[in-house]
Short mmCIF file of C-alpha atoms in Angstrom, two decimals:
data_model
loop_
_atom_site.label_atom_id
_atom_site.label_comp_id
_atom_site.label_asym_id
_atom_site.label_seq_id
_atom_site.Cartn_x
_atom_site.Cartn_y
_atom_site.Cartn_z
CA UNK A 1 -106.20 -63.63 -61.93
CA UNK A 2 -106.58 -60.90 -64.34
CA UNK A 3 -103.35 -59.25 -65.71
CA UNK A 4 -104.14 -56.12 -67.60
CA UNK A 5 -107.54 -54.61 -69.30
CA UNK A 6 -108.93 -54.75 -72.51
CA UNK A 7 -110.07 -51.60 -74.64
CA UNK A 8 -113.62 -52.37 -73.42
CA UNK A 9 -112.83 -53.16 -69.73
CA UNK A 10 -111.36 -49.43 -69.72
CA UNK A 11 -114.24 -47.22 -67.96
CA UNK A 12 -113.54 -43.40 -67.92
CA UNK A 13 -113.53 -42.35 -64.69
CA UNK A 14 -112.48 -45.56 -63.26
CA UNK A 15 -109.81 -45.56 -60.33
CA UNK A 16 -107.76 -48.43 -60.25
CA UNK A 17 -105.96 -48.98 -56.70
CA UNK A 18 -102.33 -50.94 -56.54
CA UNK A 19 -101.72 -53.10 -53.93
CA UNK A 20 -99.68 -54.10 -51.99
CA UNK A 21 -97.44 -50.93 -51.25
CA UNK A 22 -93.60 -50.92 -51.30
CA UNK A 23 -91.22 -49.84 -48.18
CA UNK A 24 -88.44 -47.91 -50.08
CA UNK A 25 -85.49 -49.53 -48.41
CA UNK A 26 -81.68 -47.76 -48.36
CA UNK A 27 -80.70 -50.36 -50.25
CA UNK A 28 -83.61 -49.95 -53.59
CA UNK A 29 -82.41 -45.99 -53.25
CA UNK A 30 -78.62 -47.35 -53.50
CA UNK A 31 -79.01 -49.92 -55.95
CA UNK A 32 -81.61 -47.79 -58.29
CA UNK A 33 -78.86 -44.86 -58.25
CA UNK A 34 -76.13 -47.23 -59.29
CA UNK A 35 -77.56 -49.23 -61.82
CA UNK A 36 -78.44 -46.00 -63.59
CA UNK A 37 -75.49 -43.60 -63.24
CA UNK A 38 -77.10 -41.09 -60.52
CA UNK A 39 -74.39 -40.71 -58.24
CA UNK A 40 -75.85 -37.35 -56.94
CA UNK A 41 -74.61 -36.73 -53.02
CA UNK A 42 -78.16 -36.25 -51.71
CA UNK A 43 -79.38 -39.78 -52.08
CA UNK A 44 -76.00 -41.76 -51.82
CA UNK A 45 -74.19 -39.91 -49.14
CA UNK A 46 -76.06 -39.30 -45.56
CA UNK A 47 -73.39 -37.28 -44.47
CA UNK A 48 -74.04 -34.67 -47.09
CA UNK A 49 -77.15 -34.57 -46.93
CA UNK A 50 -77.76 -34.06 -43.48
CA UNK A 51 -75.28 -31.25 -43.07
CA UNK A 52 -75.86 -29.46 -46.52
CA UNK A 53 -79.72 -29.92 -47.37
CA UNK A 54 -82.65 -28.45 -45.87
CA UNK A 55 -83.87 -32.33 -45.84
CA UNK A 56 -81.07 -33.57 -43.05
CA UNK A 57 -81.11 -36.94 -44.59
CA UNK A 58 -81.43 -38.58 -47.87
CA UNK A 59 -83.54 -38.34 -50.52
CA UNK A 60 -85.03 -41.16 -52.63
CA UNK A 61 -84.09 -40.47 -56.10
CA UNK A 62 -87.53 -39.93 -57.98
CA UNK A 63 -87.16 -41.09 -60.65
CA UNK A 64 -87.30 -44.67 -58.61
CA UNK A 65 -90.31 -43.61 -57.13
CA UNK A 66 -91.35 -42.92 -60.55
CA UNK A 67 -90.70 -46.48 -62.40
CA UNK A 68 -92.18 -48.12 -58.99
CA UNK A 69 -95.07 -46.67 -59.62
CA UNK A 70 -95.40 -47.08 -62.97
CA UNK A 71 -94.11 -51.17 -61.90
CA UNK A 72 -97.68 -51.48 -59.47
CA UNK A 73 -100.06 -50.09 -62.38
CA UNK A 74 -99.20 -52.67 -64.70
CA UNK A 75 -101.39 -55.49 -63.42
CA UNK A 76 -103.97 -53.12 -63.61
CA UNK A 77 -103.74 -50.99 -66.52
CA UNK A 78 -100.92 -51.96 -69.07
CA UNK A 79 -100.28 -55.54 -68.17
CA UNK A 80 -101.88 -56.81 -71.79
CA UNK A 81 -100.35 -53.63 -73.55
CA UNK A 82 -99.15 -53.56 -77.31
CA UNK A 83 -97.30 -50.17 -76.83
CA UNK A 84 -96.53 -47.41 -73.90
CA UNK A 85 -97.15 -44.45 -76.16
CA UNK A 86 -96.10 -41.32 -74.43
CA UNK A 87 -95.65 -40.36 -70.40
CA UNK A 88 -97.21 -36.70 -70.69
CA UNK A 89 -95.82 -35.38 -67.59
CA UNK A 90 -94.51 -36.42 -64.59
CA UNK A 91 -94.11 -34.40 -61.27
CA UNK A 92 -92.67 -35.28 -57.94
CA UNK A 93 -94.47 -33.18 -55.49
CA UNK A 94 -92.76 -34.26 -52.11
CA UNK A 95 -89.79 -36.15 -50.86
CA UNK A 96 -90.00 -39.66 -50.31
CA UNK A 97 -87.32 -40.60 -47.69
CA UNK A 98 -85.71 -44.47 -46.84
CA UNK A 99 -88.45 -46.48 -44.86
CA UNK A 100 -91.43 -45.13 -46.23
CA UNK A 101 -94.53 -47.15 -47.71
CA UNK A 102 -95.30 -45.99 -51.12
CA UNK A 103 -98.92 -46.77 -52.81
CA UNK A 104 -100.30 -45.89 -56.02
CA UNK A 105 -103.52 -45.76 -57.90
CA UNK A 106 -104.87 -44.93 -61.11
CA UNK A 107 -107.25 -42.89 -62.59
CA UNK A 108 -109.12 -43.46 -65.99
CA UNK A 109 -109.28 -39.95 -67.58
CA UNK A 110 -109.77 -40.88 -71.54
CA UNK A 111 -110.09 -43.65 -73.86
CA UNK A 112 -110.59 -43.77 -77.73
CA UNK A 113 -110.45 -46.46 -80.70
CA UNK A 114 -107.66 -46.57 -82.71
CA UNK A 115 -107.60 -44.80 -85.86
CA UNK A 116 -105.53 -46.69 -87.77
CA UNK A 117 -106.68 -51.06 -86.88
CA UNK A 118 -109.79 -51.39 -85.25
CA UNK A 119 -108.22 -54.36 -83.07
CA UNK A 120 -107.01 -51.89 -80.57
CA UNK A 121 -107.43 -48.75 -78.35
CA UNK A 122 -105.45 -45.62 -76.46
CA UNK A 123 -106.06 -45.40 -72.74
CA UNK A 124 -104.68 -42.08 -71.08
CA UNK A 125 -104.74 -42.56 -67.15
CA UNK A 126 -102.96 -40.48 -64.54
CA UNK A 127 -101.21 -42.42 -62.02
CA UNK A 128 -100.63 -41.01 -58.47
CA UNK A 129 -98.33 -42.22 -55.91
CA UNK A 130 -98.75 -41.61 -51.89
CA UNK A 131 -96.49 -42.15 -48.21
CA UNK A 132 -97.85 -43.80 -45.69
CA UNK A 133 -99.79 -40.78 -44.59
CA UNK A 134 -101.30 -40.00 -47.54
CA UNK A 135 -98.79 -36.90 -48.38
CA UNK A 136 -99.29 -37.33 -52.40
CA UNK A 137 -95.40 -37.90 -53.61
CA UNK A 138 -95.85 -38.04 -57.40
CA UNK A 139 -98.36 -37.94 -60.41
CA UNK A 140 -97.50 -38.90 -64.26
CA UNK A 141 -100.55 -39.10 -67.05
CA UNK A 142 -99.35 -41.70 -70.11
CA UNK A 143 -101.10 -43.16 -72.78
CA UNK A 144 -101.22 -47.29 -73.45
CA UNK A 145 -102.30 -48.58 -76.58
CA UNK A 146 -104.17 -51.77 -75.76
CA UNK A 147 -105.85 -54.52 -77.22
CA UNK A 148 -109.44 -55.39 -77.71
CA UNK A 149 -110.75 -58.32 -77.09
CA UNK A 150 -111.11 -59.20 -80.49
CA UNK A 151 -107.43 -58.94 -80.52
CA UNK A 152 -106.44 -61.20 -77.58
CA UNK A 153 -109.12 -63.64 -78.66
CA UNK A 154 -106.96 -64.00 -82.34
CA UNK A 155 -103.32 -64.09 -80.53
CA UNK A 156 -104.00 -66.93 -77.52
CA UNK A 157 -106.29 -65.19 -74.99
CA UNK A 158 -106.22 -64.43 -71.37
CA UNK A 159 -102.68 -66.03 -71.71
CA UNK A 160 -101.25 -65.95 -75.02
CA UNK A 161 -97.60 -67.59 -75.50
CA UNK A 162 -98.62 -69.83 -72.62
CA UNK A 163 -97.14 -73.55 -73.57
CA UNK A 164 -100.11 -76.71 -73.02
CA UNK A 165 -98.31 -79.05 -70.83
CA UNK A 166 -98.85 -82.42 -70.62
CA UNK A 167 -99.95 -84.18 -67.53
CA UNK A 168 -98.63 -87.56 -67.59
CA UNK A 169 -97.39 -88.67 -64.36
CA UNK A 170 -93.86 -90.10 -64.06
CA UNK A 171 -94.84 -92.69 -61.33
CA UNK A 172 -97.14 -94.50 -64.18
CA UNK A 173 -94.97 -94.07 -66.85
CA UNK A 174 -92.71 -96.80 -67.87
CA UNK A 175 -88.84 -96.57 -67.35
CA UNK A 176 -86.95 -96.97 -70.13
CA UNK A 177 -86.12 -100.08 -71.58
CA UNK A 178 -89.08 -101.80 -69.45
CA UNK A 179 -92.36 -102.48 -71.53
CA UNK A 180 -96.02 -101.90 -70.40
CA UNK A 181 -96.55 -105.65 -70.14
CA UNK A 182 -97.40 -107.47 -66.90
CA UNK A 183 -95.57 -110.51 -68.81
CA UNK A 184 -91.35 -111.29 -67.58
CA UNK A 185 -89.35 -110.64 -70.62
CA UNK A 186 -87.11 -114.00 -71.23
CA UNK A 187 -82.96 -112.91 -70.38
CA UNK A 188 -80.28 -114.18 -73.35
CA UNK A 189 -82.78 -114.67 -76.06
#
């Protein structure tokens, strides 16, 4: 299985499609607004937000929506990345609410060669995230700098950082203290 792209396996134009989708859960709204400080009423407390907003029930923050997103393109676009340069924009362009399916997918809109080492290349895509029924929930452009293959051919490959292991198997290998021998060992000698 393929994790990431190289410079040359970039195609302008290309459109990458993540899968599988994620069910935003109660719970990954909670937990996402906690671990990063967002204690706003609208996505932590259903009894706000169904008597004070024009939604009548929670919100998923977006900027979870956002970073899930973001989490799906990797296998296909920045998995063998040397550097996330810059996330140009980033727009959230309807509600996502607990139990829906969220899907992404990637567009290829530019690629160029580094102008500084000639072992590596920018990428810009635009990444765009959907519900269940297709309503279009967010879109962010970034640009990767990734390798060539030049590069991940000098630093390990397909793999790199990978240990060899060795196969021996322990039901052939001798315990310790016994020898390989088929011969008894004398005792008291």
């Amino acid at each position: 299985m393929q994790f990431g792209r190289t410079y040359e396996e970039f195609e302008v134009g290309a459109v990458y499609k993540h899968w599988p989708g994620k069910t935003v859960t109660e719970y990954d709204d909670h937990l996402f607004c906690l671990l990063t400080m967002n204690h706003h009423p609208l996505h932590m407390d259903a009894n706000y937000a169904e008597k004070t907003t024009d939604f009548g029930r929670n919100v998923v923050v977006g900027n979870y929506i956002y970073s899930l997103l973001l989490g799906m393109s990797v296998p296909d676009v920045s998995g063998k990345a040397i550097a996330n340069l810059e996330i140009e924009s980033l727009k959230h362009v309807a509600p996502t609410f607990h139990g829906d399916t969220v899907y992404g997918e990637t567009t290829v809109l530019d690629k160029w060669p580094s102008k500084s080492k000639s072992d590596r290349g920018i990428v810009h895509v635009e990444t765009r995230g959907y519900k269940q029924d297709g309503t279009l929930v967010c879109t962010f452009r970034r640009k990767v700098m990734v390798p060539t293959e030049t590069y991940t051919k000098e630093r390990g490959g397909e793999q790199p950082g990978r240990p060899r292991v060795s196969h021996h198997h322990p039901q052939t290998t001798p315990l310790r203290g016994d020898t390989p021998s088929s011969e008894p060992r004398e005792q008291g000698k």
